[in-house]
Structure formats: structure tokens, C-alpha cells
PDB file of C-alpha atoms in Angstrom:
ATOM      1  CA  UNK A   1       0.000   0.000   0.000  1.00 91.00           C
ATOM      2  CA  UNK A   2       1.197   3.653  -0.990  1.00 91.00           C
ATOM      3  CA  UNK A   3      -0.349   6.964  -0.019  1.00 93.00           C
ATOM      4  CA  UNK A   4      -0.592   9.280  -2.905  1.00 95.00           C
ATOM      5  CA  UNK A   5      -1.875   9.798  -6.521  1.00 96.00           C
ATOM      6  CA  UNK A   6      -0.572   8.894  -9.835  1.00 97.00           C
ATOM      7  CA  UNK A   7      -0.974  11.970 -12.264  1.00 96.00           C
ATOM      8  CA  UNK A   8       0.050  13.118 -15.607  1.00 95.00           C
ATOM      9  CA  UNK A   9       1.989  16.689 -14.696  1.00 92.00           C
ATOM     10  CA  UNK A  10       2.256  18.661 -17.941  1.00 90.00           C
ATOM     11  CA  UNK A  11       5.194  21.777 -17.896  1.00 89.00           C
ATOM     12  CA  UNK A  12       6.975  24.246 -19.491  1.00 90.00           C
ATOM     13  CA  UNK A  13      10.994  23.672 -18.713  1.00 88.00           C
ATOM     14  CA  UNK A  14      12.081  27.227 -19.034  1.00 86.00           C
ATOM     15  CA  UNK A  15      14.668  26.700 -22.326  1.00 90.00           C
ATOM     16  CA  UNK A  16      13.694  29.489 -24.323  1.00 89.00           C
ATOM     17  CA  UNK A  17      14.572  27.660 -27.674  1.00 89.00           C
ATOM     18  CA  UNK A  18      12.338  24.760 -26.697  1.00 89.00           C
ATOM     19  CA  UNK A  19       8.933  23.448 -28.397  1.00 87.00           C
ATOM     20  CA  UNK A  20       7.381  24.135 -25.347  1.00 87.00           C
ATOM     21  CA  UNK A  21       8.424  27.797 -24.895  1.00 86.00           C
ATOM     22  CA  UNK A  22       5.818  28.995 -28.237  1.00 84.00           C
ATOM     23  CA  UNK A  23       2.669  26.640 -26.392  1.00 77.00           C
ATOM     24  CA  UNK A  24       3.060  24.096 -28.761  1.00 78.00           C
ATOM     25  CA  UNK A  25       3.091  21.045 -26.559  1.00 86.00           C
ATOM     26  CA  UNK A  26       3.910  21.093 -22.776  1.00 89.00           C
ATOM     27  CA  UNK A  27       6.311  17.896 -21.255  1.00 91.00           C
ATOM     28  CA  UNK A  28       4.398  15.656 -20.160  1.00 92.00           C
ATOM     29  CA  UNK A  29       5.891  13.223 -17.047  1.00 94.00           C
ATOM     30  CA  UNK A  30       4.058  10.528 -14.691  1.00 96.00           C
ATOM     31  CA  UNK A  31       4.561  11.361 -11.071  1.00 97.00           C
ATOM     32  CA  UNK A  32       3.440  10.440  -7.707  1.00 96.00           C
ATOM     33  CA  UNK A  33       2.030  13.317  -5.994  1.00 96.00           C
ATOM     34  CA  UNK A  34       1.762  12.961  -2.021  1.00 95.00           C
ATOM     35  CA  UNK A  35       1.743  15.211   0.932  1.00 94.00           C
ATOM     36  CA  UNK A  36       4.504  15.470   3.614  1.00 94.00           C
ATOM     37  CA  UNK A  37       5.091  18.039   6.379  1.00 94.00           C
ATOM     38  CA  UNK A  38       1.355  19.612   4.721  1.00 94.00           C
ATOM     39  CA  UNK A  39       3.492  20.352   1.534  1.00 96.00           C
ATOM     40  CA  UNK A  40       2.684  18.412  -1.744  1.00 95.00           C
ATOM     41  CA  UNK A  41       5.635  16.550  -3.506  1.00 95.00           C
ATOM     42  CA  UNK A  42       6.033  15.132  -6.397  1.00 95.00           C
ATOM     43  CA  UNK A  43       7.787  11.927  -7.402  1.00 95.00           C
ATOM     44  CA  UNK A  44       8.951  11.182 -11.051  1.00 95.00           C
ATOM     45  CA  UNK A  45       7.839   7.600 -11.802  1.00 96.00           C
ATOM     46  CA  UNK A  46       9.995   5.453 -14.642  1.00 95.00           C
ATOM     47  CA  UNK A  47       7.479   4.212 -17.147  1.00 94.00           C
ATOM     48  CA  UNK A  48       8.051   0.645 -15.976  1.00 96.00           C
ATOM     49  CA  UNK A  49       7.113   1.352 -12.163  1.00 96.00           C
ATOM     50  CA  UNK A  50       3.657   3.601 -13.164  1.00 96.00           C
ATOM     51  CA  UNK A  51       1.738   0.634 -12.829  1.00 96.00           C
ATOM     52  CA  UNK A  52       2.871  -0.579  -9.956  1.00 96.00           C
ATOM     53  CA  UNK A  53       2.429   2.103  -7.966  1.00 96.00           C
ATOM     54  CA  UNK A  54      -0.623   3.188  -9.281  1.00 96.00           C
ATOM     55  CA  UNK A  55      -2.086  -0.534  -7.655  1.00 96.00           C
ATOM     56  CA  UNK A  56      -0.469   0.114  -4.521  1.00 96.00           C
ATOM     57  CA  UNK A  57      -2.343   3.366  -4.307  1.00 96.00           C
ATOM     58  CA  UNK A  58      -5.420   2.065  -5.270  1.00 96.00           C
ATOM     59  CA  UNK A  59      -5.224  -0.691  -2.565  1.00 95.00           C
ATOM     60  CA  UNK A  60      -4.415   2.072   0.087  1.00 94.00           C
ATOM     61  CA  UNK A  61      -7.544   3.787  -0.926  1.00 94.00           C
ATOM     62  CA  UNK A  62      -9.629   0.368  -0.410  1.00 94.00           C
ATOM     63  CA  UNK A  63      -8.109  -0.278   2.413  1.00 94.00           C
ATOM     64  CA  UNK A  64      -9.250   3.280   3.889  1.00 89.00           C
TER      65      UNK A  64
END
């Protein structure tokens, strides 16, 4: 079981010479989002371990 949330976070990165910069298409990254000291994080999730974790959340959310 895992506290947190598997989302899609979409960003700019800040390079001005980037595809992003003009609006054309954010980055897009999997991450765990979860809450510590009343702050929300964010963990960056390898494509092979989104699934994973995204069960383990579920199952904490059953399990509450």
C-alpha cells in the first residue's frame, strides 16, 4: 500500500529555444504526488514502475 496519486503533470521547462516555450506542446511526465510536512511533492515515476504504484495506491484507498 502507498499513499498518494498517480498523475500526468504537464510543464513548461524554461529553455527558451524549446517546443514548449511557443505553447506548442507542454512535457508531459508521470509522477506520484503525495503530501509530507502539509506540503505536496512530487515523485517522477519510470514508465516501468507507473503501474505498480498506481495498484499500490489504489489498494491504500480500499483499504481506507
Amino acid at each position: 500500500m502507498l499513499r498518494g496519486t498517480v498523475v500526468n503533470n504537464s510543464r513548461r521547462c524554461g529553455k527558451p529555444n524549446c517546443r514548449c516555450a511557443t505553447g506548442e506542446a507542454l512535457h508531459v511526465r508521470t509522477v506520484l504526488s503525495y503530501s509530507k510536512a502539509s506540503r505536496t511533492r512530487f515523485l517522477t515515476l519510470p514508465q516501468e514502475m507507473v503501474e505498480p504504484v498506481r495498484q499500490a495506491t489504489q489498494r491504500y484507498r480500499e483499504a481506507r
